[in-house]
Amino acid sequence: AAAPGAPSAPPAAWDPLPPPTGAPPPAVPVAGEGSSSGRTHGASSYQAFGLSLRALRDELKRAWDSHLASGRATVDPLQTYQGRTRTRGGLDSTNGCTVIAPLVGYRHLTWHDPHGQGRGLPSSHIEHVIDHDCPPLLAEIRHKYSLPPGAFAVPADVHDHLFDRKLLEERFFGGVHGGNCLDEEHMGAMVETLEGFPRGHKAAVCFFFREHVCAVLKLACGAYEVVDSLPHAPYGMGVRIRCSGAEVLRACLAWYCTSKFSQSQLDFLDANPWDEATAELDPRIFQGHVWHSGS
């Protein structure tokens, strides 16, 4: 075993198992065109309504719960989470979200539904990425950038490595969005980019927030999924969160982001407006790398 703080040893050549098969997930009802359901106050408006960020967080949670209760959103547990299992070589996917999210997105873009119903990846594909595909690649990346075992790898470095390994393709790249997660214009620009792709086309976003990356997937049917490799209560497993349309996705991301702030951070953010000059150090900052298959 490597000494604490020592760079990871280079693994044997990566030889992923064949992609698993499995039935596609159940169909998700798709919201009607022009639906305004789920639109919520962002940073550009909530203070104008006299709301504290704590009150905004509670409002966003109620809005999200309403979507879940109505069936416009569902949460389905996976059968694993990052770091749960080890490979035969003793590798695991702990802190591997920066590898898991783009690999899930790439599988989503390149997988063809044999049923032709646009329902998205079977869960077995996502679980395969977490338990089998990620660990050796993560070890390669840590060795390449002299990172200690268990270290978080920067998304840009991961993407470069995946390009080199032909596990991402530049032709799929659709741009980068970022800014204040509470600002409707900043977050809305990313969602509007996804909505701008024609119906029947698939897209993916590696959504980086608070040192964690989720995969946001646009399905061919127009619905969305957020795939998170961290365990979620009460399941104790990673999850795929299904949203019937863009406004439900907005509500999901708003709830997700505000749920990550501690009480002290809520107080700090109320007292300190967003400033582009210090954005890189601001807890509200997010970044989304967009990928688009074309069909």
GROMACS .gro file of C-alpha atoms in nm:
model
  295
    1ALA     CA    1   0.000   0.000   0.000
    2ALA     CA    2   0.119   0.351  -0.069
    3ALA     CA    3   0.238   0.558   0.224
    4PRO     CA    4  -0.003   0.830   0.340
    5GLY     CA    5   0.023   1.127   0.108
    6ALA     CA    6   0.217   0.937  -0.160
    7PRO     CA    7   0.095   0.948  -0.521
    8SER     CA    8  -0.117   0.655  -0.631
    9ALA     CA    9   0.067   0.379  -0.816
   10PRO     CA   10  -0.024   0.348  -1.184
   11PRO     CA   11  -0.284   0.074  -1.234
   12ALA     CA   12  -0.275  -0.198  -1.493
   13ALA     CA   13  -0.416  -0.107  -1.832
   14TRP     CA   14  -0.784  -0.020  -1.804
   15ASP     CA   15  -0.998  -0.302  -1.936
   16PRO     CA   16  -1.362  -0.227  -1.853
   17LEU     CA   17  -1.616  -0.505  -1.836
   18PRO     CA   18  -1.863  -0.525  -2.126
   19PRO     CA   19  -2.153  -0.283  -2.078
   20PRO     CA   20  -2.425  -0.459  -1.879
   21THR     CA   21  -2.769  -0.512  -2.017
   22GLY     CA   22  -3.092  -0.426  -1.845
   23ALA     CA   23  -3.442  -0.304  -1.898
   24PRO     CA   24  -3.481   0.073  -1.941
   25PRO     CA   25  -3.623   0.266  -1.647
   26PRO     CA   26  -3.996   0.343  -1.633
   27ALA     CA   27  -4.125   0.624  -1.851
   28VAL     CA   28  -4.139   0.971  -1.697
   29PRO     CA   29  -4.440   1.193  -1.775
   30VAL     CA   30  -4.323   1.496  -1.969
   31ALA     CA   31  -4.442   1.842  -1.872
   32GLY     CA   32  -4.645   2.033  -2.128
   33GLU     CA   33  -4.486   2.300  -2.340
   34GLY     CA   34  -4.468   2.639  -2.174
   35SER     CA   35  -4.539   2.503  -1.827
   36SER     CA   36  -4.447   2.746  -1.551
   37SER     CA   37  -4.477   2.486  -1.276
   38GLY     CA   38  -4.185   2.497  -1.037
   39ARG     CA   39  -4.048   2.844  -1.117
   40THR     CA   40  -3.901   2.986  -0.799
   41HIS     CA   41  -3.731   3.297  -0.670
   42GLY     CA   42  -3.360   3.320  -0.744
   43ALA     CA   43  -3.091   3.553  -0.611
   44SER     CA   44  -3.206   3.816  -0.857
   45SER     CA   45  -3.542   3.840  -0.681
   46TYR     CA   46  -3.568   3.673  -0.339
   47GLN     CA   47  -3.420   3.964  -0.140
   48ALA     CA   48  -3.655   4.202  -0.319
   49PHE     CA   49  -3.937   4.001  -0.161
   50GLY     CA   50  -3.784   4.048   0.185
   51LEU     CA   51  -3.678   3.684   0.212
   52SER     CA   52  -3.369   3.563   0.392
   53LEU     CA   53  -3.174   3.286   0.224
   54ARG     CA   54  -3.292   3.051   0.499
   55ALA     CA   55  -3.653   3.138   0.413
   56LEU     CA   56  -3.578   3.095   0.043
   57ARG     CA   57  -3.429   2.752   0.110
   58ASP     CA   58  -3.745   2.648   0.294
   59GLU     CA   59  -3.963   2.780   0.010
   60LEU     CA   60  -3.759   2.590  -0.249
   61LYS     CA   61  -3.786   2.273  -0.041
   62ARG     CA   62  -4.166   2.307  -0.031
   63ALA     CA   63  -4.176   2.362  -0.407
   64TRP     CA   64  -3.962   2.053  -0.464
   65ASP     CA   65  -4.172   1.843  -0.228
   66SER     CA   66  -4.478   1.952  -0.427
   67HIS     CA   67  -4.323   1.819  -0.748
   68LEU     CA   68  -4.245   1.489  -0.578
   69ALA     CA   69  -4.598   1.461  -0.438
   70SER     CA   70  -4.752   1.532  -0.779
   71GLY     CA   71  -4.538   1.276  -0.962
   72ARG     CA   72  -4.371   1.543  -1.178
   73ALA     CA   73  -4.049   1.430  -1.011
   74THR     CA   74  -3.939   1.093  -0.874
   75VAL     CA   75  -3.634   0.968  -0.687
   76ASP     CA   76  -3.509   0.617  -0.763
   77PRO     CA   77  -3.218   0.464  -0.568
   78LEU     CA   78  -2.930   0.292  -0.740
   79GLN     CA   79  -2.780  -0.027  -0.599
   80THR     CA   80  -2.446   0.136  -0.519
   81TYR     CA   81  -2.269   0.465  -0.445
   82GLN     CA   82  -1.919   0.600  -0.493
   83GLY     CA   83  -1.663   0.416  -0.277
   84ARG     CA   84  -1.894   0.126  -0.185
   85THR     CA   85  -1.701  -0.153  -0.357
   86ARG     CA   86  -1.339  -0.229  -0.441
   87THR     CA   87  -1.203  -0.383  -0.758
   88ARG     CA   88  -0.985  -0.695  -0.750
   89GLY     CA   89  -0.688  -0.460  -0.754
   90GLY     CA   90  -0.808  -0.288  -0.438
   91LEU     CA   91  -0.926   0.032  -0.611
   92ASP     CA   92  -1.252   0.212  -0.540
   93SER     CA   93  -1.443   0.520  -0.657
   94THR     CA   94  -1.425   0.732  -0.338
   95ASN     CA   95  -1.417   1.101  -0.433
   96GLY     CA   96  -1.458   0.990  -0.794
   97CYS     CA   97  -1.757   1.207  -0.884
   98THR     CA   98  -1.550   1.406  -1.136
   99VAL     CA   99  -1.491   1.081  -1.325
  100ILE     CA  100  -1.833   0.925  -1.269
  101ALA     CA  101  -2.040   1.220  -1.396
  102PRO     CA  102  -1.874   1.258  -1.740
  103LEU     CA  103  -1.866   0.879  -1.791
  104VAL     CA  104  -2.238   0.858  -1.711
  105GLY     CA  105  -2.300   1.150  -1.946
  106TYR     CA  106  -2.096   0.987  -2.223
  107ARG     CA  107  -2.281   0.656  -2.188
  108HIS     CA  108  -2.608   0.847  -2.197
  109LEU     CA  109  -2.513   1.022  -2.521
  110THR     CA  110  -2.383   0.712  -2.697
  111TRP     CA  111  -2.628   0.448  -2.570
  112HIS     CA  112  -2.913   0.361  -2.807
  113ASP     CA  113  -3.238   0.250  -2.648
  114PRO     CA  114  -3.328  -0.082  -2.813
  115HIS     CA  115  -3.692  -0.014  -2.732
  116GLY     CA  116  -3.681   0.328  -2.902
  117GLN     CA  117  -3.871   0.493  -2.617
  118GLY     CA  118  -3.609   0.747  -2.505
  119ARG     CA  119  -3.630   0.643  -2.140
  120GLY     CA  120  -3.262   0.675  -2.064
  121LEU     CA  121  -2.986   0.446  -1.939
  122PRO     CA  122  -3.071   0.135  -1.740
  123SER     CA  123  -2.953   0.176  -1.382
  124SER     CA  124  -2.713  -0.115  -1.433
  125HIS     CA  125  -2.507   0.104  -1.669
  126ILE     CA  126  -2.472   0.378  -1.407
  127GLU     CA  127  -2.383   0.124  -1.138
  128HIS     CA  128  -2.122  -0.027  -1.370
  129VAL     CA  129  -1.961   0.316  -1.416
  130ILE     CA  130  -1.944   0.373  -1.039
  131ASP     CA  131  -1.816   0.029  -0.937
  132HIS     CA  132  -1.606  -0.082  -1.236
  133ASP     CA  133  -1.522   0.194  -1.485
  134CYS     CA  134  -1.434   0.472  -1.241
  135PRO     CA  135  -1.179   0.317  -0.999
  136PRO     CA  136  -0.894   0.238  -1.244
  137LEU     CA  137  -0.940   0.566  -1.430
  138LEU     CA  138  -0.942   0.759  -1.105
  139ALA     CA  139  -0.616   0.591  -1.002
  140GLU     CA  140  -0.462   0.680  -1.340
  141ILE     CA  141  -0.561   1.045  -1.300
  142ARG     CA  142  -0.430   1.070  -0.944
  143HIS     CA  143  -0.099   0.918  -1.053
  144LYS     CA  144  -0.078   1.147  -1.356
  145TYR     CA  145  -0.128   1.463  -1.146
  146SER     CA  146   0.068   1.340  -0.838
  147LEU     CA  147  -0.241   1.334  -0.617
  148PRO     CA  148  -0.251   1.124  -0.298
  149PRO     CA  149  -0.495   0.834  -0.266
  150GLY     CA  150  -0.849   0.953  -0.202
  151ALA     CA  151  -0.778   1.307  -0.330
  152PHE     CA  152  -1.038   1.504  -0.526
  153ALA     CA  153  -0.944   1.547  -0.893
  154VAL     CA  154  -1.020   1.879  -1.063
  155PRO     CA  155  -1.288   1.840  -1.334
  156ALA     CA  156  -1.077   2.007  -1.605
  157ASP     CA  157  -0.792   1.762  -1.545
  158VAL     CA  158  -1.034   1.469  -1.554
  159HIS     CA  159  -1.186   1.585  -1.884
  160ASP     CA  160  -0.840   1.621  -2.039
  161HIS     CA  161  -0.754   1.265  -1.936
  162LEU     CA  162  -1.082   1.127  -2.067
  163PHE     CA  163  -1.019   1.302  -2.400
  164ASP     CA  164  -0.675   1.139  -2.414
  165ARG     CA  165  -0.830   0.797  -2.341
  166LYS     CA  166  -1.101   0.849  -2.608
  167LEU     CA  167  -1.371   0.829  -2.339
  168LEU     CA  168  -1.502   1.176  -2.425
  169GLU     CA  169  -1.529   1.327  -2.772
  170GLU     CA  170  -1.480   1.693  -2.849
  171ARG     CA  171  -1.756   1.679  -3.108
  172PHE     CA  172  -2.006   1.642  -2.822
  173PHE     CA  173  -1.890   1.955  -2.637
  174GLY     CA  174  -2.166   2.215  -2.606
  175GLY     CA  175  -2.013   2.490  -2.392
  176VAL     CA  176  -1.968   2.587  -2.028
  177HIS     CA  177  -2.209   2.772  -1.801
  178GLY     CA  178  -2.149   2.901  -1.453
  179GLY     CA  179  -2.201   3.168  -1.194
  180ASN     CA  180  -2.431   3.215  -0.897
  181CYS     CA  181  -2.649   2.909  -0.839
  182LEU     CA  182  -2.920   3.133  -0.689
  183ASP     CA  183  -2.935   3.367  -0.985
  184GLU     CA  184  -3.215   3.277  -1.227
  185GLU     CA  185  -3.020   3.421  -1.518
  186HIS     CA  186  -2.704   3.222  -1.445
  187MET     CA  187  -2.874   2.889  -1.378
  188GLY     CA  188  -3.143   2.959  -1.636
  189ALA     CA  189  -2.889   3.003  -1.915
  190MET     CA  190  -2.770   2.646  -1.861
  191VAL     CA  191  -3.122   2.505  -1.858
  192GLU     CA  192  -3.220   2.710  -2.163
  193THR     CA  193  -2.918   2.568  -2.351
  194LEU     CA  194  -3.049   2.218  -2.276
  195GLU     CA  195  -3.399   2.319  -2.383
  196GLY     CA  196  -3.260   2.463  -2.706
  197PHE     CA  197  -3.157   2.121  -2.833
  198PRO     CA  198  -3.433   1.974  -3.052
  199ARG     CA  199  -3.669   1.718  -2.909
  200GLY     CA  200  -3.529   1.373  -2.978
  201HIS     CA  201  -3.173   1.488  -2.912
  202LYS     CA  202  -2.989   1.392  -2.595
  203ALA     CA  203  -2.764   1.612  -2.382
  204ALA     CA  204  -2.569   1.593  -2.058
  205VAL     CA  205  -2.419   1.836  -1.807
  206CYS     CA  206  -2.141   1.774  -1.558
  207PHE     CA  207  -2.278   1.995  -1.280
  208PHE     CA  208  -1.998   2.101  -1.042
  209PHE     CA  209  -2.108   2.254  -0.711
  210ARG     CA  210  -1.956   2.253  -0.360
  211GLU     CA  211  -1.671   2.019  -0.466
  212HIS     CA  212  -1.910   1.758  -0.598
  213VAL     CA  213  -2.021   1.671  -0.951
  214CYS     CA  214  -2.358   1.528  -1.059
  215ALA     CA  215  -2.465   1.431  -1.409
  216VAL     CA  216  -2.769   1.615  -1.545
  217LEU     CA  217  -2.912   1.421  -1.840
  218LYS     CA  218  -3.163   1.537  -2.098
  219LEU     CA  219  -3.354   1.241  -2.237
  220ALA     CA  220  -3.472   1.212  -2.596
  221CYS     CA  221  -3.833   1.235  -2.472
  222GLY     CA  222  -3.766   1.582  -2.323
  223ALA     CA  223  -3.755   1.477  -1.958
  224TYR     CA  224  -3.446   1.516  -1.738
  225GLU     CA  225  -3.251   1.317  -1.480
  226VAL     CA  226  -3.002   1.419  -1.214
  227VAL     CA  227  -2.768   1.128  -1.133
  228ASP     CA  228  -2.587   1.163  -0.800
  229SER     CA  229  -2.329   0.903  -0.697
  230LEU     CA  230  -2.332   1.007  -0.330
  231PRO     CA  231  -2.565   0.816  -0.095
  232HIS     CA  232  -2.898   0.988  -0.026
  233ALA     CA  233  -3.123   0.938   0.273
  234PRO     CA  234  -3.330   0.733   0.331
  235TYR     CA  235  -3.190   0.491   0.070
  236GLY     CA  236  -2.822   0.498   0.165
  237MET     CA  237  -2.742   0.469  -0.207
  238GLY     CA  238  -2.678   0.692  -0.505
  239VAL     CA  239  -2.990   0.816  -0.681
  240ARG     CA  240  -3.135   0.913  -1.016
  241ILE     CA  241  -3.380   1.202  -0.981
  242ARG     CA  242  -3.626   1.226  -1.269
  243CYS     CA  243  -3.783   1.556  -1.369
  244SER     CA  244  -4.071   1.581  -1.614
  245GLY     CA  245  -3.948   1.899  -1.778
  246ALA     CA  246  -3.726   2.206  -1.761
  247GLU     CA  247  -3.915   2.387  -1.486
  248VAL     CA  248  -3.908   2.081  -1.263
  249LEU     CA  249  -3.534   2.056  -1.331
  250ARG     CA  250  -3.495   2.420  -1.227
  251ALA     CA  251  -3.678   2.344  -0.903
  252CYS     CA  252  -3.462   2.036  -0.846
  253LEU     CA  253  -3.134   2.222  -0.892
  254ALA     CA  254  -3.251   2.515  -0.676
  255TRP     CA  255  -3.351   2.277  -0.396
  256TYR     CA  256  -3.030   2.074  -0.436
  257CYS     CA  257  -2.800   2.376  -0.418
  258THR     CA  258  -2.964   2.549  -0.123
  259SER     CA  259  -2.976   2.220   0.070
  260LYS     CA  260  -2.595   2.211   0.063
  261PHE     CA  261  -2.546   2.535   0.260
  262SER     CA  262  -2.476   2.518   0.634
  263GLN     CA  263  -2.651   2.752   0.877
  264SER     CA  264  -2.339   2.968   0.909
  265GLN     CA  265  -2.305   2.986   0.531
  266LEU     CA  266  -2.668   3.097   0.498
  267ASP     CA  267  -2.597   3.386   0.737
  268PHE     CA  268  -2.273   3.473   0.555
  269LEU     CA  269  -2.441   3.473   0.213
  270ASP     CA  270  -2.727   3.692   0.335
  271ALA     CA  271  -2.470   3.948   0.450
  272ASN     CA  272  -2.248   3.926   0.141
  273PRO     CA  273  -2.402   3.982  -0.203
  274TRP     CA  274  -2.261   3.799  -0.504
  275ASP     CA  275  -1.949   3.971  -0.639
  276GLU     CA  276  -1.790   3.860  -0.967
  277ALA     CA  277  -1.451   3.974  -0.837
  278THR     CA  278  -1.458   3.712  -0.560
  279ALA     CA  279  -1.681   3.454  -0.731
  280GLU     CA  280  -1.424   3.173  -0.727
  281LEU     CA  281  -1.430   3.175  -0.346
  282ASP     CA  282  -1.806   3.217  -0.312
  283PRO     CA  283  -2.005   2.911  -0.191
  284ARG     CA  284  -2.276   2.994  -0.446
  285ILE     CA  285  -2.057   2.933  -0.751
  286PHE     CA  286  -2.144   2.649  -0.988
  287GLN     CA  287  -2.011   2.530  -1.323
  288GLY     CA  288  -2.181   2.317  -1.584
  289HIS     CA  289  -2.002   2.153  -1.879
  290VAL     CA  290  -2.261   2.076  -2.147
  291TRP     CA  291  -2.239   1.784  -2.392
  292HIS     CA  292  -2.476   1.716  -2.681
  293SER     CA  293  -2.506   1.410  -2.902
  294GLY     CA  294  -2.706   1.563  -3.185
  295SER     CA  295  -2.947   1.271  -3.179
   0.00000   0.00000   0.00000
